[in-house]
Coordinates of C-alpha atoms in Angstrom, one line a residue:
M1 CA 58.8 -33.9 24.6
D2 CA 56.7 -36.9 23.8
T3 CA 57.8 -38.9 20.9
L4 CA 55.2 -40.9 19.0
S5 CA 56.0 -44.1 17.3
C6 CA 55.1 -44.5 13.6
E7 CA 52.2 -46.7 14.6
Q8 CA 50.9 -44.2 17.2
L9 CA 51.2 -41.4 14.7
E10 CA 49.4 -43.3 12.0
E11 CA 46.6 -44.2 14.5
R12 CA 46.2 -40.6 15.6
M13 CA 46.2 -39.3 12.1
A14 CA 43.6 -41.9 11.0
S15 CA 41.5 -40.9 14.0
L16 CA 41.9 -37.3 13.1
H17 CA 40.9 -37.9 9.5
R18 CA 37.7 -39.8 10.6
A19 CA 36.9 -36.9 12.9
S20 CA 37.3 -34.4 10.1
V21 CA 35.0 -36.3 7.8
D22 CA 32.4 -36.3 10.5
L23 CA 32.8 -32.6 11.0
V24 CA 32.0 -31.6 7.4
K25 CA 28.7 -33.6 7.6
E26 CA 27.4 -31.4 10.4
S27 CA 25.4 -28.4 9.2
S28 CA 24.2 -27.0 12.6
L29 CA 26.8 -24.6 14.0
D30 CA 25.8 -25.3 17.6
A31 CA 26.1 -29.1 17.2
L32 CA 29.3 -28.7 15.2
L33 CA 31.0 -26.6 18.0
K34 CA 30.1 -29.2 20.6
R35 CA 31.4 -32.0 18.4
I36 CA 34.7 -30.0 17.8
A37 CA 35.1 -29.6 21.6
E38 CA 34.4 -33.2 22.3
E39 CA 36.8 -34.5 19.6
A40 CA 39.5 -32.1 20.8
C41 CA 39.2 -33.6 24.3
R42 CA 39.5 -37.1 22.9
Q43 CA 42.4 -36.3 20.6
A44 CA 44.5 -34.5 23.3
R45 CA 43.2 -36.8 26.1
A46 CA 42.0 -33.9 28.1
R47 CA 39.3 -33.5 30.8
Y48 CA 37.9 -30.2 29.6
A49 CA 37.6 -28.4 26.3
A50 CA 35.7 -25.5 24.8
V51 CA 35.3 -23.8 21.4
G52 CA 34.9 -20.0 21.1
V53 CA 33.6 -18.4 17.9
L54 CA 34.2 -14.7 17.1
G55 CA 31.5 -12.5 15.7
E56 CA 31.9 -9.9 12.9
N57 CA 33.1 -7.3 15.4
G58 CA 35.9 -9.6 16.6
E59 CA 34.2 -10.2 20.0
L60 CA 33.5 -13.6 21.5
E61 CA 30.1 -14.5 20.1
Q62 CA 29.7 -18.2 21.1
F63 CA 31.4 -20.3 23.8
V64 CA 30.7 -24.0 23.9
P65 CA 32.3 -26.0 26.8
V66 CA 32.4 -29.8 27.3
G67 CA 33.5 -31.8 30.3
M68 CA 31.5 -29.8 32.9
L69 CA 28.0 -30.8 34.0
P70 CA 25.1 -28.4 32.9
E71 CA 24.2 -27.7 36.5
D72 CA 27.8 -26.6 37.2
I73 CA 27.8 -24.3 34.2
A74 CA 24.4 -22.8 35.4
K75 CA 26.0 -21.9 38.8
M76 CA 28.6 -19.7 37.2
P77 CA 27.6 -16.0 37.2
H78 CA 28.4 -15.3 33.6
P79 CA 29.9 -17.0 30.5
P80 CA 33.5 -16.1 29.5
R81 CA 34.0 -12.5 28.4
G82 CA 37.2 -12.8 26.5
L83 CA 39.5 -11.7 29.3
G84 CA 42.8 -13.2 30.4
L85 CA 44.2 -16.1 28.4
I86 CA 41.0 -16.4 26.4
G87 CA 41.4 -12.8 25.3
E88 CA 45.1 -13.3 24.5
L89 CA 44.3 -16.3 22.3
M90 CA 41.6 -14.3 20.5
R91 CA 44.3 -11.9 19.3
A92 CA 46.9 -14.6 18.6
D93 CA 47.7 -16.5 15.4
E94 CA 49.9 -19.1 17.1
P95 CA 49.1 -21.9 19.6
M96 CA 49.5 -21.3 23.3
R97 CA 50.7 -24.2 25.6
L98 CA 51.1 -23.8 29.4
P99 CA 51.9 -26.2 32.2
D100 CA 49.8 -24.3 34.7
I101 CA 47.2 -21.6 34.0
G102 CA 47.3 -20.0 37.4
S103 CA 51.1 -19.3 37.3
D104 CA 50.8 -17.4 34.0
P105 CA 50.7 -13.6 34.5
R106 CA 48.2 -13.2 31.7
S107 CA 45.6 -15.3 33.5
A108 CA 42.5 -13.5 34.8
G109 CA 41.5 -16.2 37.2
F110 CA 38.2 -18.2 37.4
P111 CA 34.7 -17.1 38.4
K112 CA 32.9 -18.6 41.4
H113 CA 31.9 -22.3 41.0
H114 CA 34.4 -22.7 38.1
P115 CA 36.3 -26.0 38.3
Q116 CA 40.0 -25.9 39.0
M117 CA 42.1 -26.1 35.8
N118 CA 45.9 -26.4 35.4
S119 CA 47.5 -27.5 32.1
F120 CA 46.4 -25.6 29.1
L121 CA 46.5 -25.8 25.3
G122 CA 44.9 -23.1 23.1
V123 CA 44.9 -23.2 19.3
P124 CA 43.4 -20.4 17.0
I125 CA 41.0 -21.5 14.3
L126 CA 42.1 -19.8 11.2
Y127 CA 40.5 -19.8 7.7
G128 CA 42.6 -18.2 5.0
G129 CA 44.0 -15.6 7.4
E130 CA 40.6 -14.9 9.0
H131 CA 40.3 -15.6 12.7
L132 CA 37.1 -17.6 13.2
G133 CA 37.6 -18.7 16.8
Q134 CA 39.7 -20.8 19.2
I135 CA 40.0 -24.3 20.7
Y136 CA 40.7 -24.4 24.4
I137 CA 41.9 -27.6 26.1
T138 CA 42.7 -28.0 29.8
N139 CA 43.7 -30.7 32.4
K140 CA 45.5 -33.5 30.7
I141 CA 43.9 -36.7 32.0
D142 CA 47.2 -38.3 33.0
G143 CA 48.0 -35.2 35.1
G144 CA 50.9 -34.1 32.9
E145 CA 51.4 -31.3 30.5
F146 CA 50.1 -31.1 26.9
T147 CA 52.9 -32.2 24.5
E148 CA 54.2 -30.8 21.3
A149 CA 52.5 -33.8 19.6
D150 CA 49.2 -32.8 21.2
E151 CA 49.7 -29.2 19.9
Q152 CA 50.4 -30.5 16.3
I153 CA 47.4 -32.8 16.3
I154 CA 45.0 -30.1 17.6
Q155 CA 46.5 -27.5 15.2
T156 CA 45.8 -29.9 12.3
F157 CA 42.3 -30.5 13.7
A158 CA 41.7 -26.8 14.0
A159 CA 42.4 -26.4 10.2
Y160 CA 39.7 -29.1 9.6
A161 CA 37.4 -27.3 12.1
A162 CA 37.9 -24.0 10.4
T163 CA 36.5 -25.4 7.1
A164 CA 33.6 -27.1 8.9
I165 CA 32.8 -23.9 10.8
R166 CA 33.0 -21.8 7.7
N167 CA 30.7 -24.2 5.9
A168 CA 28.2 -24.3 8.8
K169 CA 28.2 -20.5 8.9
L170 CA 27.6 -20.2 5.1
Y171 CA 24.8 -22.9 5.4
A172 CA 23.2 -21.0 8.3
K173 CA 23.4 -17.7 6.3
L174 CA 21.9 -19.5 3.3
M175 CA 19.1 -20.8 5.4
E176 CA 18.5 -17.4 6.9
N177 CA 18.5 -15.8 3.4
E178 CA 16.1 -18.5 2.1
A179 CA 13.8 -18.0 5.1
D180 CA 14.0 -14.2 4.6
L181 CA 13.3 -14.6 0.9
T182 CA 10.4 -16.9 1.6
Q183 CA 8.9 -14.5 4.1
K184 CA 9.4 -11.5 1.7
N185 CA 7.6 -13.5 -1.0
R186 CA 4.8 -14.3 1.4
N187 CA 4.6 -10.6 2.4
L188 CA 4.6 -9.5 -1.2
A189 CA 1.7 -11.8 -2.0
L190 CA -0.2 -10.4 1.0
I191 CA 0.6 -6.9 -0.1
N192 CA -0.5 -7.5 -3.6
D193 CA -3.8 -9.0 -2.4
L194 CA -4.4 -6.1 0.0
A195 CA -3.4 -3.5 -2.7
A196 CA -6.0 -5.0 -5.1
A197 CA -8.7 -4.8 -2.4
L198 CA -7.7 -1.2 -1.4
A199 CA -7.6 0.1 -4.9
S200 CA -11.3 -0.7 -5.4
S201 CA -12.5 0.5 -2.0
T202 CA -14.0 3.9 -1.3
D203 CA -14.8 3.2 2.4
I204 CA -12.2 4.7 4.7
D205 CA -13.2 2.6 7.7
Q206 CA -13.1 -0.6 5.6
I207 CA -9.6 0.3 4.3
L208 CA -8.2 0.9 7.8
E209 CA -9.8 -2.1 9.4
R210 CA -8.6 -4.5 6.7
S211 CA -5.1 -3.1 6.6
I212 CA -4.5 -3.1 10.3
H213 CA -6.0 -6.6 10.6
Q214 CA -3.5 -7.8 7.9
V215 CA -0.5 -6.3 9.7
L216 CA -1.5 -7.6 13.1
E217 CA -2.4 -11.1 11.9
S218 CA 0.7 -11.5 9.6
L219 CA 3.3 -10.3 12.1
Q220 CA 1.5 -11.6 15.3
L221 CA 1.3 -8.1 16.8
E222 CA -1.2 -7.1 19.5
V223 CA -2.4 -3.6 18.8
G224 CA -2.8 -1.2 15.9
E225 CA -4.1 2.4 15.6
V226 CA -4.4 5.0 12.9
Y227 CA -4.2 8.8 13.3
L228 CA -5.4 10.8 10.2
I229 CA -4.8 14.4 9.3
Q230 CA -8.1 16.2 9.4
G231 CA -8.8 18.3 6.4
D232 CA -6.3 21.2 5.9
S233 CA -5.4 21.3 9.6
K234 CA -2.1 20.4 11.1
R235 CA -3.7 18.0 13.6
L236 CA -3.8 14.2 13.6
S237 CA -6.9 12.6 15.2
L238 CA -7.4 9.0 16.3
V239 CA -9.8 7.4 13.9
H240 CA -9.3 3.6 14.3
H241 CA -8.1 1.2 17.1
Q242 CA -7.8 -2.5 16.7
G243 CA -6.5 -5.2 19.0
S244 CA -6.4 -6.1 22.7
P245 CA -5.8 -6.1 25.6
V246 CA -4.6 -2.5 25.4
R247 CA -7.5 0.0 25.2
K248 CA -5.4 2.6 23.3
L249 CA -1.7 3.3 22.7
W250 CA -1.7 7.0 23.5
S251 CA -3.2 9.1 26.3
Q252 CA -4.5 11.8 23.9
P253 CA -6.8 11.5 20.9
Q254 CA -5.0 14.2 18.9
F255 CA -1.5 15.3 18.1
R256 CA -0.1 18.4 16.4
M257 CA 2.5 17.9 13.6
G258 CA 5.8 17.2 15.2
E259 CA 4.3 16.4 18.6
G260 CA 5.2 13.1 20.1
A261 CA 6.1 10.0 18.1
V262 CA 2.9 10.3 16.1
G263 CA 3.4 13.9 15.1
Q264 CA 7.1 13.3 14.4
A265 CA 6.4 10.4 12.1
A266 CA 3.9 12.5 10.2
E267 CA 6.3 15.5 10.0
S268 CA 9.4 13.6 9.0
G269 CA 7.7 11.0 6.8
A270 CA 9.9 8.3 8.5
P271 CA 9.1 5.6 11.1
M272 CA 9.5 6.3 14.8
H273 CA 10.5 3.3 17.1
I274 CA 9.6 3.6 20.8
H275 CA 11.1 1.1 23.2
I276 CA 9.3 0.4 26.5
P277 CA 10.9 1.2 28.9
G278 CA 13.6 3.3 27.5
S279 CA 12.1 5.9 25.2
D280 CA 10.0 9.0 26.2
T281 CA 6.8 7.2 27.3
R282 CA 5.0 10.2 28.9
K283 CA 2.3 10.3 26.2
L284 CA 1.5 6.6 26.4
D285 CA -1.8 5.4 27.8
Y286 CA -1.5 3.7 31.2
S287 CA -2.8 0.4 29.7
V288 CA 0.4 0.1 27.6
T289 CA 2.6 -0.5 30.6
E290 CA -0.1 -2.2 32.5
H291 CA -0.2 -4.9 29.8
H292 CA 3.6 -5.0 29.3
L293 CA 4.0 -3.8 25.7
T294 CA 7.7 -3.7 24.9
Q295 CA 7.7 -1.5 21.8
I296 CA 5.6 0.7 19.5
V297 CA 6.5 1.7 16.0
C298 CA 4.7 4.6 14.1
F299 CA 4.7 4.5 10.3
P300 CA 3.7 7.5 8.2
L301 CA 0.9 6.8 5.7
N302 CA 2.7 8.3 2.7
G303 CA 0.6 9.2 -0.4
R304 CA 1.7 10.6 -3.7
Q305 CA 0.9 14.1 -2.5
G306 CA 2.2 13.9 1.1
V307 CA 1.5 12.2 4.4
Q308 CA -2.1 11.3 5.1
G309 CA -1.7 10.0 8.6
V310 CA 0.2 7.6 10.9
L311 CA -0.2 3.9 11.5
C312 CA 1.0 2.8 15.0
V313 CA 1.6 -0.9 16.0
G314 CA 2.4 -2.2 19.4
T315 CA 3.5 -5.6 20.7
Q316 CA 4.3 -7.5 23.9
R317 CA 7.0 -9.7 22.4
P318 CA 10.6 -9.2 23.6
R319 CA 12.1 -9.6 20.1
P320 CA 12.4 -6.3 18.3
I321 CA 10.4 -5.7 15.1
D322 CA 13.1 -6.6 12.5
E323 CA 13.9 -4.9 9.2
T324 CA 11.9 -7.3 7.0
E325 CA 8.8 -6.7 9.2
K326 CA 9.3 -3.0 9.0
Q327 CA 9.5 -3.1 5.2
F328 CA 6.3 -5.1 5.2
I329 CA 4.5 -2.6 7.4
E330 CA 6.0 0.4 5.4
A331 CA 4.7 -1.2 2.1
I332 CA 1.2 -1.6 3.5
S333 CA 1.3 1.9 5.0
S334 CA 2.2 3.3 1.6
W335 CA -0.7 1.5 0.0
V336 CA -3.1 2.7 2.7
G337 CA -1.8 6.3 2.2
T338 CA -2.4 6.0 -1.5
A339 CA -5.8 4.5 -1.0
L340 CA -6.9 7.2 1.4
E341 CA -5.6 9.8 -1.1
N342 CA -7.7 8.2 -3.8
V343 CA -10.8 8.3 -1.6
H344 CA -10.3 12.0 -0.9
L345 CA -9.6 12.8 -4.6
S346 CA -12.8 10.8 -5.6
L347 CA -14.8 12.8 -3.0
Q348 CA -13.4 16.0 -4.3
Q349 CA -14.2 15.1 -7.9
R350 CA -17.8 14.2 -7.0
R351 CA -18.2 17.4 -5.1
L352 CA -16.8 19.3 -8.1
A353 CA -19.1 17.5 -10.4
V354 CA -22.1 18.4 -8.2
L355 CA -21.0 22.0 -8.1
E356 CA -20.6 22.2 -11.8
E357 CA -24.0 20.5 -12.4
R358 CA -25.6 23.0 -9.9
E359 CA -24.0 25.8 -11.8
R360 CA -25.2 24.5 -15.1
I361 CA -28.7 24.0 -13.8
G362 CA -28.7 27.5 -12.3
M363 CA -27.6 29.0 -15.6
D364 CA -30.1 27.1 -17.6
L365 CA -33.0 28.0 -15.2
H366 CA -31.9 31.7 -15.1
D367 CA -31.6 32.0 -18.9
G368 CA -34.7 30.1 -19.7
V369 CA -37.5 29.3 -17.2
I370 CA -37.0 32.1 -14.7
Q371 CA -36.8 34.8 -17.4
S372 CA -40.0 33.4 -19.0
I373 CA -41.8 33.5 -15.6
Y374 CA -40.5 37.0 -15.1
A375 CA -41.9 38.0 -18.5
V376 CA -45.3 36.6 -17.6
G377 CA -45.2 38.7 -14.4
L378 CA -44.6 41.8 -16.4
I379 CA -47.5 41.0 -18.7
L380 CA -49.9 40.5 -15.8
E381 CA -48.7 43.7 -14.2
H382 CA -49.5 45.5 -17.4
A383 CA -52.9 43.8 -17.5
R384 CA -53.7 45.0 -14.0
L385 CA -52.9 48.6 -15.0
L386 CA -55.2 48.3 -18.0
M387 CA -58.2 46.8 -16.1
R388 CA -60.0 50.1 -15.6
E389 CA -58.7 52.1 -18.6
D390 CA -59.1 49.4 -21.4
P391 CA -60.6 46.1 -20.3
D392 CA -60.3 44.6 -23.8
K393 CA -56.5 45.2 -23.9
A394 CA -56.3 43.9 -20.3
Y395 CA -58.1 40.7 -21.4
N396 CA -55.8 40.3 -24.4
R397 CA -52.8 40.7 -22.1
I398 CA -54.1 38.0 -19.7
V399 CA -54.6 35.6 -22.7
Q400 CA -51.0 36.4 -23.7
A401 CA -49.9 35.6 -20.1
I402 CA -51.7 32.3 -20.2
D403 CA -50.1 31.3 -23.5
S404 CA -46.7 32.3 -22.1
L405 CA -47.3 30.2 -18.9
N406 CA -48.3 27.2 -21.0
S407 CA -45.1 27.7 -23.0
T408 CA -43.1 27.9 -19.8
I409 CA -44.7 24.7 -18.5
R410 CA -43.7 22.9 -21.7
D411 CA -40.1 24.3 -21.1
I412 CA -40.1 23.0 -17.5
R413 CA -41.3 19.6 -18.6
A414 CA -38.7 19.4 -21.3
Y415 CA -36.0 20.5 -18.8
I416 CA -37.1 17.8 -16.3
L417 CA -37.0 15.2 -19.0
D418 CA -33.6 16.4 -20.0
L419 CA -32.3 16.0 -16.4
R420 CA -33.7 12.4 -16.2
P421 CA -31.2 9.9 -17.5
H422 CA -32.4 8.2 -20.7
Q423 CA -31.2 4.7 -21.5
L424 CA -31.7 2.2 -24.2
H425 CA -33.8 -0.6 -22.6
D426 CA -34.8 -3.5 -24.9
E427 CA -34.7 -1.2 -28.0
N428 CA -32.4 -0.9 -30.9
L429 CA -30.8 2.4 -31.6
L430 CA -33.4 3.7 -34.0
Q431 CA -36.3 2.7 -31.6
G432 CA -34.6 4.6 -28.8
I433 CA -34.0 7.7 -30.9
R434 CA -37.7 7.5 -32.0
R435 CA -38.7 7.7 -28.4
L436 CA -36.5 10.7 -27.8
V437 CA -38.0 12.4 -30.9
S438 CA -41.6 11.7 -29.6
E439 CA -40.9 13.3 -26.2
F440 CA -39.1 16.2 -27.8
R441 CA -42.0 16.8 -30.2
A442 CA -44.6 16.6 -27.4
N443 CA -42.7 19.0 -25.1
T444 CA -41.6 21.6 -27.7
L445 CA -44.2 21.4 -30.5
V446 CA -41.2 21.6 -32.9
E447 CA -41.5 19.4 -36.0
V448 CA -39.0 16.6 -36.3
S449 CA -38.2 14.4 -39.2
L450 CA -36.5 11.0 -38.5
Q451 CA -34.9 8.7 -41.0
G452 CA -32.9 5.5 -40.3
P453 CA -32.1 2.0 -41.7
A454 CA -34.8 -0.7 -41.6
D455 CA -32.9 -2.8 -39.1
G456 CA -32.5 0.1 -36.7
L457 CA -28.7 -0.7 -36.4
A458 CA -29.8 -3.5 -34.1
D459 CA -26.3 -5.2 -34.4
L460 CA -24.4 -2.1 -33.2
P461 CA -22.7 -2.9 -29.9
D462 CA -24.2 -1.5 -26.7
A463 CA -21.4 1.1 -25.9
P464 CA -21.4 2.9 -29.3
A465 CA -25.2 2.6 -29.6
L466 CA -25.6 4.3 -26.2
A467 CA -23.1 7.0 -27.1
L468 CA -25.1 7.9 -30.2
F469 CA -28.3 7.8 -28.2
H470 CA -27.0 10.3 -25.7
I471 CA -25.5 12.5 -28.4
C472 CA -28.9 12.7 -30.1
Q473 CA -30.6 13.5 -26.7
E474 CA -28.1 16.4 -26.1
S475 CA -28.5 17.7 -29.7
L476 CA -32.3 17.8 -29.3
A477 CA -32.0 19.5 -25.9
N478 CA -29.7 22.2 -27.4
A479 CA -32.1 22.7 -30.3
A480 CA -34.9 23.2 -27.8
K481 CA -33.0 25.6 -25.5
H482 CA -30.9 27.7 -27.9
A483 CA -31.8 27.3 -31.6
R484 CA -35.5 28.5 -31.7
A485 CA -35.9 26.1 -34.5
H486 CA -39.1 25.3 -36.4
H487 CA -37.9 22.0 -37.8
V488 CA -35.3 19.4 -36.7
Y489 CA -34.0 16.6 -39.0
V490 CA -32.5 13.4 -37.5
N491 CA -30.8 11.0 -39.8
L492 CA -29.2 7.7 -38.9
W493 CA -27.1 5.5 -41.3
R494 CA -24.1 3.3 -41.7
T495 CA -21.1 2.9 -43.9
V496 CA -18.7 0.0 -44.1
D497 CA -16.9 0.7 -40.8
R498 CA -19.0 3.5 -39.2
A499 CA -22.4 4.2 -37.8
L500 CA -23.4 7.9 -38.2
L501 CA -25.9 10.3 -36.7
E502 CA -26.9 13.7 -38.0
V503 CA -29.1 16.2 -36.1
R504 CA -29.8 19.3 -38.1
D505 CA -32.1 22.3 -37.3
D506 CA -33.2 25.4 -39.1
G507 CA -32.7 27.6 -36.0
R508 CA -30.7 30.8 -35.5
G509 CA -27.3 29.2 -35.4
F510 CA -24.2 30.8 -33.9
E511 CA -20.7 31.9 -34.5
P512 CA -18.2 29.0 -34.3
D513 CA -16.1 30.9 -31.8
E514 CA -19.1 31.1 -29.5
V515 CA -19.8 27.3 -29.7
R516 CA -19.0 26.7 -26.0
L517 CA -21.1 29.6 -24.8
A518 CA -24.0 28.6 -27.1
L519 CA -24.0 24.9 -26.1
G520 CA -22.9 25.1 -22.5
H521 CA -21.7 21.6 -21.4
G522 CA -23.3 20.0 -24.4
L523 CA -20.4 20.0 -26.8
P524 CA -17.8 18.6 -24.4
N525 CA -20.3 15.9 -23.3
M526 CA -21.0 14.8 -26.8
Q527 CA -17.3 14.8 -27.8
T528 CA -16.4 12.8 -24.6
R529 CA -19.1 10.2 -25.3
A530 CA -18.0 9.7 -28.9
R531 CA -14.3 9.6 -28.2
N532 CA -14.8 7.1 -25.3
V533 CA -15.9 4.5 -27.9
G534 CA -13.4 5.5 -30.6
G535 CA -15.6 8.0 -32.5
D536 CA -15.9 11.8 -32.8
V537 CA -18.3 14.7 -33.2
D538 CA -18.3 17.6 -35.6
I539 CA -20.5 20.7 -35.2
S540 CA -21.1 23.2 -37.9
S541 CA -23.2 26.4 -37.6
E542 CA -23.6 29.9 -39.0
P543 CA -25.8 32.7 -37.7
G544 CA -29.3 32.4 -39.3
E545 CA -28.4 29.1 -41.0
G546 CA -29.1 26.6 -38.3
T547 CA -26.8 24.0 -36.7
T548 CA -25.7 20.5 -37.7
V549 CA -24.3 17.9 -35.3
L550 CA -22.6 15.0 -37.1
A551 CA -21.4 12.1 -34.9
W552 CA -19.9 8.8 -35.8
V553 CA -18.8 5.7 -34.0
P554 CA -16.8 2.6 -35.3
H555 CA -18.9 -0.2 -36.6
S556 CA -18.3 -3.1 -39.0
N557 CA -20.9 -4.7 -41.3
E558 CA -19.0 -8.0 -41.2
S559 CA -20.7 -10.7 -39.3

């Protein structure tokens, strides 16, 4: 056993201390491992050294040698696999010192082109009982064996190395987390911008084009496609393709639910990852393999009420689409699914509104104009029968028919005017209502009295003024259609905090329980308009006593 003098021991310990100080300054794990190996060589006066680092699964994750030329390392068929003495040391907690590697039965030998090695010193790198890796040292420069003093020095050095490796790993993890957080924040900002744009769009092509472009550009992917569920069917059809050089991802333009990766993603509501080669690629278009795509991922477009379709993305890069990228695409896919659902709901609402309006128009025409024309036809038929028997009566019946036709013409004109949207232009509220009253009087020949404040409520804001304007229009229309009134009274006035409108007629009135039947869509329309601006409508009526509509909206006299 070598015995070191006090001076030699002090010198080696001082050198070891300086080396340990340098180690903790290194934040790059790769550079740190190389420095540990080089310093171990110097401390033990060895020709070769290496540092192995274990992964979370206990397998050899990194192996950094020094002393060999890079071209010699490149000639070897593979890096160490953790067999033989390397594997033994991976499972050991104590150092291992041998005079000759080849004579030890645990040795697995060397691969082709590996330099000849004899003396050996291996020391585990331990941190609080956790096995981080090992230091391997071979071939003492002076040709002898490694000594007990070498073992003690390298064992002490391994303790310093353990702290440095632990710190470097923590720093690398911190940098990875920071980069991941930065990327997630960037992705979140992109998603928020995209969501704002999608929420206001009603164009499906624009939604798909913008969304796929965002995914491909942000993640540097090559190809994107969308398959949408068509109506109530169980089929998904290709509706959008973006990217090159691949002409399309799949060989067929449609998939049934559960068929292929597209149908499976739609049916399960979960992403499907296809590796090329490796997965079932029979349904892929030939251009996918021709242009060397390595993977395709299909993401369901999930809306609030179910899957709307599937977004497929493909790439040529060798690195797999990672979890952060998948989360980014899934978030965009959810927004696209919701946006598509909103478009469909909006279309359905518009169709429903059109159908309801058609029904209302049909009922109004049937109950009013068509019945009037039918009555005129009966009068003329009677006049034809009287022509020979009593020409005077026939003449009177024809005059009656002409009067009825003129009355029907006035009804049609009033109905057309009622369908045409009225607006307040550059008028105040009283001026606008005066225009409505003039049109009503001309088309119905019903007398109308109008009273209002001198200023015409000119300072009433646009929204409540327009609400009262349309309520007056609806009230006059109801009076013309249903009341059979001779006189209508329209009053407009204000209080401290309200503007009020009263429309009262002397018509036939109705039972309150029949108000919806009597007014059709009029009452709901009036109530909706008033309540949308913070007001309300009250309707009172009795059979034979006429009808009164009283509406109010908030308004302040304070300037």
